[in-house]
C-alpha positions as a printed NumPy array, in Angstrom:
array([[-61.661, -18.022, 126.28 ],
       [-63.859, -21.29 , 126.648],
       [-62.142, -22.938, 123.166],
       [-58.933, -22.348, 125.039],
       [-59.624, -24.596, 127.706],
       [-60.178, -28.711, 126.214],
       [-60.768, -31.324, 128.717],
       [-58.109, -34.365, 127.7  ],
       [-59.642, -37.336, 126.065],
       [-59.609, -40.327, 127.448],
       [-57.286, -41.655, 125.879],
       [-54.416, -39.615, 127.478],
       [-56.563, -38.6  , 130.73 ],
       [-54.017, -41.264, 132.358],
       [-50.876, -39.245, 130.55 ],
       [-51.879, -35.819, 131.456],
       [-52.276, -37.113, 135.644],
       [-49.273, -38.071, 135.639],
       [-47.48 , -34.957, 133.668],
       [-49.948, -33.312, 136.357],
       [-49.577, -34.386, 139.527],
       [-46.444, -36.633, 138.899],
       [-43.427, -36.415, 141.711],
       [-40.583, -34.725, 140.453],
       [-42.693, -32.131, 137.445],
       [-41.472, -28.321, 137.527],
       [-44.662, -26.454, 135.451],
       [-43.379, -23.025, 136.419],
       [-40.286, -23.474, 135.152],
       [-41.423, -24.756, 131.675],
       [-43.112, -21.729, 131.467],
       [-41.481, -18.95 , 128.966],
       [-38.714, -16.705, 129.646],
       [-41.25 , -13.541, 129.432],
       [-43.699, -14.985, 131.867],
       [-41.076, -15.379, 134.391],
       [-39.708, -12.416, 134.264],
       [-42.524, -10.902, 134.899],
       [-43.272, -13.495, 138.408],
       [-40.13 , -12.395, 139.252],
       [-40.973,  -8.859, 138.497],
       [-42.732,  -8.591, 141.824],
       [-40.273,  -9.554, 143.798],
       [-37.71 ,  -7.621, 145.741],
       [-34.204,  -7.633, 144.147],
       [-32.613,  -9.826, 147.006],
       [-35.574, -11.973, 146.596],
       [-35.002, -12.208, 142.666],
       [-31.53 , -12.908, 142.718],
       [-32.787, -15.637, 145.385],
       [-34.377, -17.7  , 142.624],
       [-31.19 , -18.171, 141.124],
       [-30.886, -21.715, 143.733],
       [-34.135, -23.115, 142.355],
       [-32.521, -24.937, 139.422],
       [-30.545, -24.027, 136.185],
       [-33.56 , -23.089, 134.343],
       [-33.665, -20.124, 136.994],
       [-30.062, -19.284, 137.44 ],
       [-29.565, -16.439, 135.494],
       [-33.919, -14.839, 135.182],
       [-32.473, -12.314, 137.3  ],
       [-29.361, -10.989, 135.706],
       [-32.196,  -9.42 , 133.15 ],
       [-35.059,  -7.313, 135.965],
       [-35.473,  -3.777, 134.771],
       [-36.58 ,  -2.452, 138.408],
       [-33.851,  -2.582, 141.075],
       [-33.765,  -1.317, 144.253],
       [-30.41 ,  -2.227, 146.271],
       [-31.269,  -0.548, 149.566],
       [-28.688,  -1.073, 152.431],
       [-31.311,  -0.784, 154.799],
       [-33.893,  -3.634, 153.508],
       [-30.365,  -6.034, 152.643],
       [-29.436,  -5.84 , 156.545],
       [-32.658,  -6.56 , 157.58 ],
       [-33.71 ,  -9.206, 155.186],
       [-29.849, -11.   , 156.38 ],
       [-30.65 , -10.618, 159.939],
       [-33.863, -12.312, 159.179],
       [-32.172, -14.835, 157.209],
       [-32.096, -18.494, 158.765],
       [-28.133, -19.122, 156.797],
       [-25.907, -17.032, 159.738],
       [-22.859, -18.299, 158.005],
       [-21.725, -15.261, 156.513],
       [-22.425, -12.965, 159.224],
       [-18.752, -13.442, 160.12 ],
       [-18.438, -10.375, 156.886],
       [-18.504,  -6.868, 157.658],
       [-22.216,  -6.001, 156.858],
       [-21.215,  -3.107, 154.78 ],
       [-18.658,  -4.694, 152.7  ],
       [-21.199,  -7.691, 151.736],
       [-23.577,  -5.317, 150.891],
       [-21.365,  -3.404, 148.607],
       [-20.731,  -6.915, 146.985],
       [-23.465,  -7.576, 146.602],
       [-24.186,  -3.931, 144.643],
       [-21.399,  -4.905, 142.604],
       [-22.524,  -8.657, 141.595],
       [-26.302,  -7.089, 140.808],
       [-24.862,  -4.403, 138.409],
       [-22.285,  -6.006, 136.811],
       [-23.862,  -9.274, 136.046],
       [-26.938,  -7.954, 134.692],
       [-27.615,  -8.967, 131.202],
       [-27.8  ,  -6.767, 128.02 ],
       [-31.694,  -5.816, 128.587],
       [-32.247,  -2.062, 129.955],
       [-32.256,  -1.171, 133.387],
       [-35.226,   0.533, 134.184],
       [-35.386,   2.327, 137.169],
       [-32.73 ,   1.898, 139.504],
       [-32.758,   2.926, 143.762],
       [-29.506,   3.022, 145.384],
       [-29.326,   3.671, 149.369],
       [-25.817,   3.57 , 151.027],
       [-25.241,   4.285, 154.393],
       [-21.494,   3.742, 154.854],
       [-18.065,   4.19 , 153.466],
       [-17.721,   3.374, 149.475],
       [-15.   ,   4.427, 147.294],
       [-15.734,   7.082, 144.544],
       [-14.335,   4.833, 142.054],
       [-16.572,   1.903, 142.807],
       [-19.757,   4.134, 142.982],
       [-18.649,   5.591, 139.24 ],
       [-18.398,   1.727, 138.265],
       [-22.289,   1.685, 139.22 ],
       [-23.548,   4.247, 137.706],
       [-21.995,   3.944, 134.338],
       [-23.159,   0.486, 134.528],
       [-26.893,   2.218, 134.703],
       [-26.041,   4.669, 131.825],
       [-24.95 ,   1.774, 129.787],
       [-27.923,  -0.108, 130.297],
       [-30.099,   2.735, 129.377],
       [-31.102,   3.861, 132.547],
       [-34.26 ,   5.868, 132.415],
       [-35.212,   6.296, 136.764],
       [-31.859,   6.899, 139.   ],
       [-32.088,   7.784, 142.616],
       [-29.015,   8.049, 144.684],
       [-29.273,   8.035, 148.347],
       [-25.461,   8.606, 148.899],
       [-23.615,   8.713, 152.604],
       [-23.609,  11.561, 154.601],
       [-20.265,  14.342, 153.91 ],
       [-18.8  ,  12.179, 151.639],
       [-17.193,  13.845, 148.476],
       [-17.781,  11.836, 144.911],
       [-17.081,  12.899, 141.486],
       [-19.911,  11.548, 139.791],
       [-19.027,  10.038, 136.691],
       [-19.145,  12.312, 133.329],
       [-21.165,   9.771, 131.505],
       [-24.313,  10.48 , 134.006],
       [-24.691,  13.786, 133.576],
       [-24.785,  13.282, 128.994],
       [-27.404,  10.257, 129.613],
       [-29.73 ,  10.051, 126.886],
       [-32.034,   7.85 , 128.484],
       [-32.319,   9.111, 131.525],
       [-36.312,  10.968, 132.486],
       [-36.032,  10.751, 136.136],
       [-33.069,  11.735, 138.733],
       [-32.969,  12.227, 142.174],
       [-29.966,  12.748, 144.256],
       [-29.54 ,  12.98 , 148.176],
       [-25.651,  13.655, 148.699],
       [-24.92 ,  16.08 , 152.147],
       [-22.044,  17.463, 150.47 ],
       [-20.979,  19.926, 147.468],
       [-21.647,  19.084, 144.124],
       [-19.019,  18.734, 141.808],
       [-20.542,  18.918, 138.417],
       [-18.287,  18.429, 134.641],
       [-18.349,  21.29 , 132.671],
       [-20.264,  19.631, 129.389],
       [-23.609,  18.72 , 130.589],
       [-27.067,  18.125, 128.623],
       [-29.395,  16.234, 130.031],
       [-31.489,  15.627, 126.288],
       [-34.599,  13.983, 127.757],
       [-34.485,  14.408, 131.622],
       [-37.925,  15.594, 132.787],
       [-37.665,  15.487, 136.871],
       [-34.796,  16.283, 138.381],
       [-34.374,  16.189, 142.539],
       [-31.769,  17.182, 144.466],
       [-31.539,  17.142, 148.344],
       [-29.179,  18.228, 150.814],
       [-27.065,  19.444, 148.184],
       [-24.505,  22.237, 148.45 ],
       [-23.727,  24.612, 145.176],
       [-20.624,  26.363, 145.939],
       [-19.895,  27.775, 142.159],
       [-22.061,  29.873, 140.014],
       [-20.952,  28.498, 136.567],
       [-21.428,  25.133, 136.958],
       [-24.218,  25.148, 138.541],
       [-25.542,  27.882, 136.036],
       [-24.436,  25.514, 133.469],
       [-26.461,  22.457, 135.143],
       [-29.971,  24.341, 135.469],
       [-29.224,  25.652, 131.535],
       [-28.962,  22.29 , 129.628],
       [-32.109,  20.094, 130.984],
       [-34.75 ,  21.246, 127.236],
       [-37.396,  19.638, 128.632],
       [-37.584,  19.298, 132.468],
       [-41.016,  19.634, 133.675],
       [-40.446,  18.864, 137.41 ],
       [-37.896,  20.445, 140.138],
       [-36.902,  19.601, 143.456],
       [-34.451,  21.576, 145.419],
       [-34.982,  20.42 , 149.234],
       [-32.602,  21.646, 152.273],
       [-29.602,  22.377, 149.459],
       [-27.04 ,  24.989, 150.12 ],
       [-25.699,  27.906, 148.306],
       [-22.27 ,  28.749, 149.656],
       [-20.586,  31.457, 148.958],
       [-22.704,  32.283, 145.485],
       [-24.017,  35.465, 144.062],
       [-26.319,  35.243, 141.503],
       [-27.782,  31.94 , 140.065],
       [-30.193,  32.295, 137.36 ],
       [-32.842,  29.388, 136.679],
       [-34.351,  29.878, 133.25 ],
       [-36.731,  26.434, 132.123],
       [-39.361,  27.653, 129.926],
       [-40.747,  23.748, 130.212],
       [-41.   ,  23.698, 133.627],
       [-44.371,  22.99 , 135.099],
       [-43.759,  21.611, 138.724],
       [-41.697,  24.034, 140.926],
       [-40.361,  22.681, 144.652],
       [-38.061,  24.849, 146.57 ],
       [-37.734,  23.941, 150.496],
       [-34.842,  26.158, 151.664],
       [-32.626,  24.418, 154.767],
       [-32.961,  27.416, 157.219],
       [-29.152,  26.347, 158.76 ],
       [-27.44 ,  26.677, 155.289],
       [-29.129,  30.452, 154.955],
       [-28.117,  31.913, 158.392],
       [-24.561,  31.767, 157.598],
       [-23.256,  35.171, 156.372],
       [-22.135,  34.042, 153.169],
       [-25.098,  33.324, 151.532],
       [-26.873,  36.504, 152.917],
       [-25.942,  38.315, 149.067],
       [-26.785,  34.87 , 147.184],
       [-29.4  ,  36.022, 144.65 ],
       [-31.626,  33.291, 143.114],
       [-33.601,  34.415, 139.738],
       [-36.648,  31.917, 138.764],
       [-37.956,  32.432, 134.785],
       [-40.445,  29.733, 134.518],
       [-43.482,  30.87 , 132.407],
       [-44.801,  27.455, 131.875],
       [-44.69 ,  26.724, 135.857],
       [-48.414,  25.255, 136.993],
       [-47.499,  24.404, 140.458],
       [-45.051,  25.756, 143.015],
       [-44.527,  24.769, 146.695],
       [-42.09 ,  27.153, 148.097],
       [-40.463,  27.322, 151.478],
       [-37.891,  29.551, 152.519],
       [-37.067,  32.081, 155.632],
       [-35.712,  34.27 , 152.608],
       [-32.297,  35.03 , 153.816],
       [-31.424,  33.951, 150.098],
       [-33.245,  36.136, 147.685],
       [-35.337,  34.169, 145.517],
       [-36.981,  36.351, 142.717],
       [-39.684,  34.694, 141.071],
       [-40.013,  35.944, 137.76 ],
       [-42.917,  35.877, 134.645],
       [-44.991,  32.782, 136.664],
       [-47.717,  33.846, 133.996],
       [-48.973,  30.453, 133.713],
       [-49.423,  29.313, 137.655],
       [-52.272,  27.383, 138.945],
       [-51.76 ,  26.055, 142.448],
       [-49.17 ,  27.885, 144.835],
       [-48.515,  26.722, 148.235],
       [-46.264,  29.514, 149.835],
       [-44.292,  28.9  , 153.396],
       [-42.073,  32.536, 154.417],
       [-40.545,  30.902, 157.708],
       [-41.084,  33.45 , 160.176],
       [-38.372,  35.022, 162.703],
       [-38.745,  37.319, 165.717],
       [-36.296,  39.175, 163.751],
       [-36.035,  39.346, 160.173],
       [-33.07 ,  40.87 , 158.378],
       [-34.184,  44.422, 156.731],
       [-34.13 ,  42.966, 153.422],
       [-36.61 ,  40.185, 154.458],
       [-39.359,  42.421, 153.925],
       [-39.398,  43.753, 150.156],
       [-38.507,  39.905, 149.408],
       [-41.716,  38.881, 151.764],
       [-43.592,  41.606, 148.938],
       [-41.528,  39.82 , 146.157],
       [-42.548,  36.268, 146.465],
       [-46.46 ,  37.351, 146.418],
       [-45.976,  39.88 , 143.119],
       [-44.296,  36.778, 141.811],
       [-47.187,  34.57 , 142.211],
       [-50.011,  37.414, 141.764],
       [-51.554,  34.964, 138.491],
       [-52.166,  32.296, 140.601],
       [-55.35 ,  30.6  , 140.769],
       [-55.109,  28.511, 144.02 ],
       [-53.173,  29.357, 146.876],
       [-52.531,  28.294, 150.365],
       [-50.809,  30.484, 152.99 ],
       [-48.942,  28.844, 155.857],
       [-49.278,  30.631, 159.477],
       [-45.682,  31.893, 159.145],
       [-45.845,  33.168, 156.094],
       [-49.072,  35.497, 157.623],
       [-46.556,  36.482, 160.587],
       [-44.234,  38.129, 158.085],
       [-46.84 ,  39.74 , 155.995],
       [-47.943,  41.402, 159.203],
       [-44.555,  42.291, 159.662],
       [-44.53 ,  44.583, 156.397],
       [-44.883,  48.473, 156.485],
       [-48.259,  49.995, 154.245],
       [-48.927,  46.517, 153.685],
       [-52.203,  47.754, 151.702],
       [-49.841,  49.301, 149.54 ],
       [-47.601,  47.103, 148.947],
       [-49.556,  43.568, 148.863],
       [-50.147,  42.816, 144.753],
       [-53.677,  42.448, 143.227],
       [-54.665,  38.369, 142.751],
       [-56.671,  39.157, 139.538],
       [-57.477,  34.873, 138.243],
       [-57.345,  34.086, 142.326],
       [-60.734,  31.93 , 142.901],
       [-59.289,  29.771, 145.833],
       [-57.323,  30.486, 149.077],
       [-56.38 ,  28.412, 151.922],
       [-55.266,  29.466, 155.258],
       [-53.084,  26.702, 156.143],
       [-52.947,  27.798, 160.006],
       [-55.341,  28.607, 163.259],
       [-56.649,  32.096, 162.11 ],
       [-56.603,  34.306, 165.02 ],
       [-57.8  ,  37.888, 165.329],
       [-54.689,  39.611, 164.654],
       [-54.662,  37.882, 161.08 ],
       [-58.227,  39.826, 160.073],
       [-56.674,  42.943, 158.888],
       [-54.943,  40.981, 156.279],
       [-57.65 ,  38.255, 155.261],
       [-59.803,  41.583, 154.583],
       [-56.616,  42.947, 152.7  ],
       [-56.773,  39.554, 150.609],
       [-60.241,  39.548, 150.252],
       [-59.816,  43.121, 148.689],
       [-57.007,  42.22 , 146.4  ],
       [-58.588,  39.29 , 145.038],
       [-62.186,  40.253, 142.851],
       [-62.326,  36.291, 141.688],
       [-62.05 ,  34.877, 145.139],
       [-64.897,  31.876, 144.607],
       [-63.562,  29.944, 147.735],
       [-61.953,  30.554, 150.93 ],
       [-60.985,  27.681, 153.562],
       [-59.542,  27.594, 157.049],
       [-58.172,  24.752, 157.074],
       [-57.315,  24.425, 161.017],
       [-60.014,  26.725, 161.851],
       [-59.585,  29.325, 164.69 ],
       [-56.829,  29.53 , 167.445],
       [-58.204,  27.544, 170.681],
       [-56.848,  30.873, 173.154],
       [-58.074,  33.531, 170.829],
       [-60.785,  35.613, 172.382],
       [-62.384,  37.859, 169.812],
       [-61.147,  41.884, 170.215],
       [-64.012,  44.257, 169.18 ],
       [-61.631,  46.459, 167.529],
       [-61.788,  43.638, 164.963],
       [-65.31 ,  45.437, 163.349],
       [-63.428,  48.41 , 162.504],
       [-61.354,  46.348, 160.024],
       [-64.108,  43.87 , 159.252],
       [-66.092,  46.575, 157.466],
       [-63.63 ,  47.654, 155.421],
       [-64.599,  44.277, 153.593],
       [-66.598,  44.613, 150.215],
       [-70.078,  44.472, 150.922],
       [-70.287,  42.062, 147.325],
       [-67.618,  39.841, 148.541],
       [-67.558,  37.32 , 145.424],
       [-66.717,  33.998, 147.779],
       [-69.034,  31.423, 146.715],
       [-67.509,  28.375, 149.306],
       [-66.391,  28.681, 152.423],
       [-64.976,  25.986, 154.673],
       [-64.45 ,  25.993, 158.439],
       [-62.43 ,  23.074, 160.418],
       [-62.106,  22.417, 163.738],
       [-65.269,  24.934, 164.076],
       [-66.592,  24.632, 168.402],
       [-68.653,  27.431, 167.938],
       [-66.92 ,  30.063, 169.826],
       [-67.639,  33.57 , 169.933],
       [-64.666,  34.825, 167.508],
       [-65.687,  32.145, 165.199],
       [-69.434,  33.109, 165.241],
       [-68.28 ,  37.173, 165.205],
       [-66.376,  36.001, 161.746],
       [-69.256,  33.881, 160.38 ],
       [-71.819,  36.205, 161.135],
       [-69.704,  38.755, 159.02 ],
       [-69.516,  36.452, 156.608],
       [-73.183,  35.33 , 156.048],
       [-73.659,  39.271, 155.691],
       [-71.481,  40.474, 153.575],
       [-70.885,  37.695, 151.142],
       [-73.955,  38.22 , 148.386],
       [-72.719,  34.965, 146.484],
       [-72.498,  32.954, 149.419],
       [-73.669,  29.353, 148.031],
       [-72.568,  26.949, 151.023],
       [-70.712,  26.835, 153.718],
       [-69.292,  23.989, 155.358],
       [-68.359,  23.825, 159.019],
       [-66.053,  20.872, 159.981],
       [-67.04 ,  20.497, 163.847],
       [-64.478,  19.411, 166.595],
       [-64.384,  17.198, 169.34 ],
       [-66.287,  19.739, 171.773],
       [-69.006,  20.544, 169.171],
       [-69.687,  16.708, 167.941],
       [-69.532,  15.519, 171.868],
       [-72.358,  18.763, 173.069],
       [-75.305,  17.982, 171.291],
       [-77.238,  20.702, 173.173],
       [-74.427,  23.089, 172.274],
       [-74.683,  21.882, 168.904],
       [-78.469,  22.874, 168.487],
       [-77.635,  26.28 , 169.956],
       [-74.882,  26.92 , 167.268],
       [-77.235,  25.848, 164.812],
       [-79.988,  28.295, 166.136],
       [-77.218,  31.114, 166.195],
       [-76.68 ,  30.716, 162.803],
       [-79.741,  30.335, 161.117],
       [-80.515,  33.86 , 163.433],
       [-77.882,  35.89 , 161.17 ],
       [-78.784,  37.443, 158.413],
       [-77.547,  36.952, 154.906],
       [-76.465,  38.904, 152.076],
       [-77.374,  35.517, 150.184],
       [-80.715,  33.683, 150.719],
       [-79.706,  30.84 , 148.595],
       [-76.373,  29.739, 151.206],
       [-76.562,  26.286, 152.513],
       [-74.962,  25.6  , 155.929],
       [-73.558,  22.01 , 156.222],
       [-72.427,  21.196, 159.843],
       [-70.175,  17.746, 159.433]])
């Protein structure tokens, strides 16, 4: 690096001053077309194509980024901050869709990299095809549509046969109208939201040809009047389903069955009051399950086997968290001990809600079912009203006496008596208890004599492990 940089002689140390520091000198702009590119690179898009005004040198840099985000949003606000007020005699909307229109179609022949489009207004279908074929021709590989609200477009045919395309994501709050030839050859996420599918072939036929997704999103989408909708992706390995509880309460998707073969599938988040029957099928490979059954006062019949369905599905998984709902309906099912599946590779489970005393019977059940069970968490630690019920021992020592839980985490721990009742149980009955780490709350960390009490109580109870560590943070 040092032999790069020569001091000038003196014979041009005059010359070089005045190249230097010389009125008039653009450096930057000598620079090479590569180098600006990537200064402009950091930019916004309004901010690139802003560069054009500089000089000639800079008129057309622009016409060639690979990263565009045309946002309606960030345009609006970036005019009304703009010091020029000339044009604001122009619909907003319409200058922002001209602007859309000068961005895509005057880009160069380089690739388009990733490209974000946010509308929030009126646009013809024909003019939003014009855009996105513009992407597909210039290779897109990252598309994510942000489309107005109940607005009908036929997406153009050319999207859904892109070769280049890895990443999609598409927010349209109407029906999807989808071409019967589709093959998405190297698409690996795919996102929809707020989608409805109204048809079972063609939406069969647009979960059938993605060969190598690894990552789906299906967030508040619909699933008028369909019957049976089978997603088969043996290279799946990201699962998101977050069902829109208004879509499932009308009668007509009440029969909608929704059959998941993913064998390959290492993470799931799933969240759905189940009015739609989503069977999760041959999950053999599943690491990390987060599972949210929206709970109802009153659940349809057939809630409850599906409640029983979802868990059997997920019965390989290694780490799962439990939302409070999802609890609520487990309670809900008949000869629950019956019925609730054995977690045979389980070593980690979070309860992802204020444990109160009428959720013991099925921790214990779930501390039965799962012999790995390494690590257990309570991750918003004990209900602030719940006063411990002494019927609660009856359950508790149905518990195996060589409970296997290695870790246990408490948040939001005060020290109160149901969470000492649990704790002391704990301490007992767990023989491979190695640590246990109480989060404290406000009350706790403000009561220092309380504190030292807690801490008294607790070194007082005895252990089925004489090797636990208590941590009190």
């Amino acid at each position: 690096m040092d032999d790069a940089v020569l001091l000038p002689s003196s014979k041009h140390q005059k010359l070089s001053g005045e190249q230097i520091f010389g009125e008039g000198i653009d450096i930057i702009s000598s620079l090479s077309d590569n180098v600006l590119h990537h200064i402009i690179s950091f930019l916004s898009t309004e901010d690139s194509i802003r560069t054009s005004i500089l000089s000639r040198r800079w008129q057309y840099l622009w016409t060639s980024i690979s990263d565009i985000n045309l946002d309606v949003n960030s345009y609006l606000s970036g005019r009304r901050n703009d010091t020029d007020k000339k044009n604001d005699q122009c619909p907003m909307g319409q200058t922002f869709l001209d602007f859309v229109d000068r961005v895509l179609h005057l880009h160069d022949a380089s690739d388009i990299k990733r490209l974000h489009l946010n509308i929030d207004g009126p646009v013809s279908s024909s003019r939003l095809s014009s855009w996105i074929s513009a992407a597909v021709r210039h290779n897109v590989q990252e598309l994510d549509l942000n489309l107005p609200g109940r607005t009908q477009f036929l997406l153009p045919c050319c999207l859904f046969t892109c070769e280049s395309l890895l990443v999609f994501r598409l927010f349209m709050d109407y029906f999807l109208k989808a071409p019967s030839f589709i093959y998405f050859s190297s698409l690996k996420t795919l996102a929809f939201h707020s989608l409805t599918f109204s048809d079972d072939e063609s939406t069969q036929n647009l979960f059938s040809n993605c060969p190598v997704l690894e990552e789906l999103t299906l967030t508040y989408c619909g699933w008028k009047k369909m019957k049976t909708l089978t997603i088969s992706i043996p290279t799946l390995k990201r699962l998101t389903i977050d069902d829109d509880p208004m879509w499932s309460d009308a009668a007509d998707v009440l029969s909608c069955v929704v059959k998941i073969y993913t064998p390959n599938l290492i993470d799931l988040k799933f969240t759905s009051n189940l009015k739609i029957h989503f069977h999760l099928c041959e999950l053999s490979s599943i690491v990390n399950a987060y599972i949210n059954i929206l709970y109802e006062d009153m659940l349809e019949p057939d809630v409850y086997p599906r409640v029983i369905g979802v868990l059997r599905g997920i019965c390989n998984v290694k780490r799962l968290t439990v939302s409070e709902d999802t609890v609520l309906s487990i309670l809900d099912v008949e000869n629950i001990v019956e019925c609730l599946p054995t977690f045979h590779n389980m070593t980690d489970l979070e309860l992802n809600a204020e444990c109160r005393s009428s959720f013991t019977e099925i921790l214990i059940n779930l501390l039965e079912k799962s012999p790995q069970l390494e690590f257990l968490d309570f991750a918003w630690g004990f209900h602030p009203d719940d006063i411990h019920d002494h019927n609660v021992d009856l359950m508790l020592e149905r518990a195996p006496s060589c409970c296997s839980v290695k870790e246990f985490s408490l948040s939001c721990f005060e020290g109160k008596p149901t969470e000492m009742h649990f704790l002391k149980f704990l301490l007992k009955n767990a023989t491979l208890l190695e640590g246990m780490t109480l989060y404290c709350g406000p009350v706790l960390s403000e009561d220092s004599e309380k504190e030292v009490e807690v801490k008294n109580q607790l070194r007082a109870f005895p252990r089925g492990s004489e090797s636990c560590v208590i941590e009190l943070l």
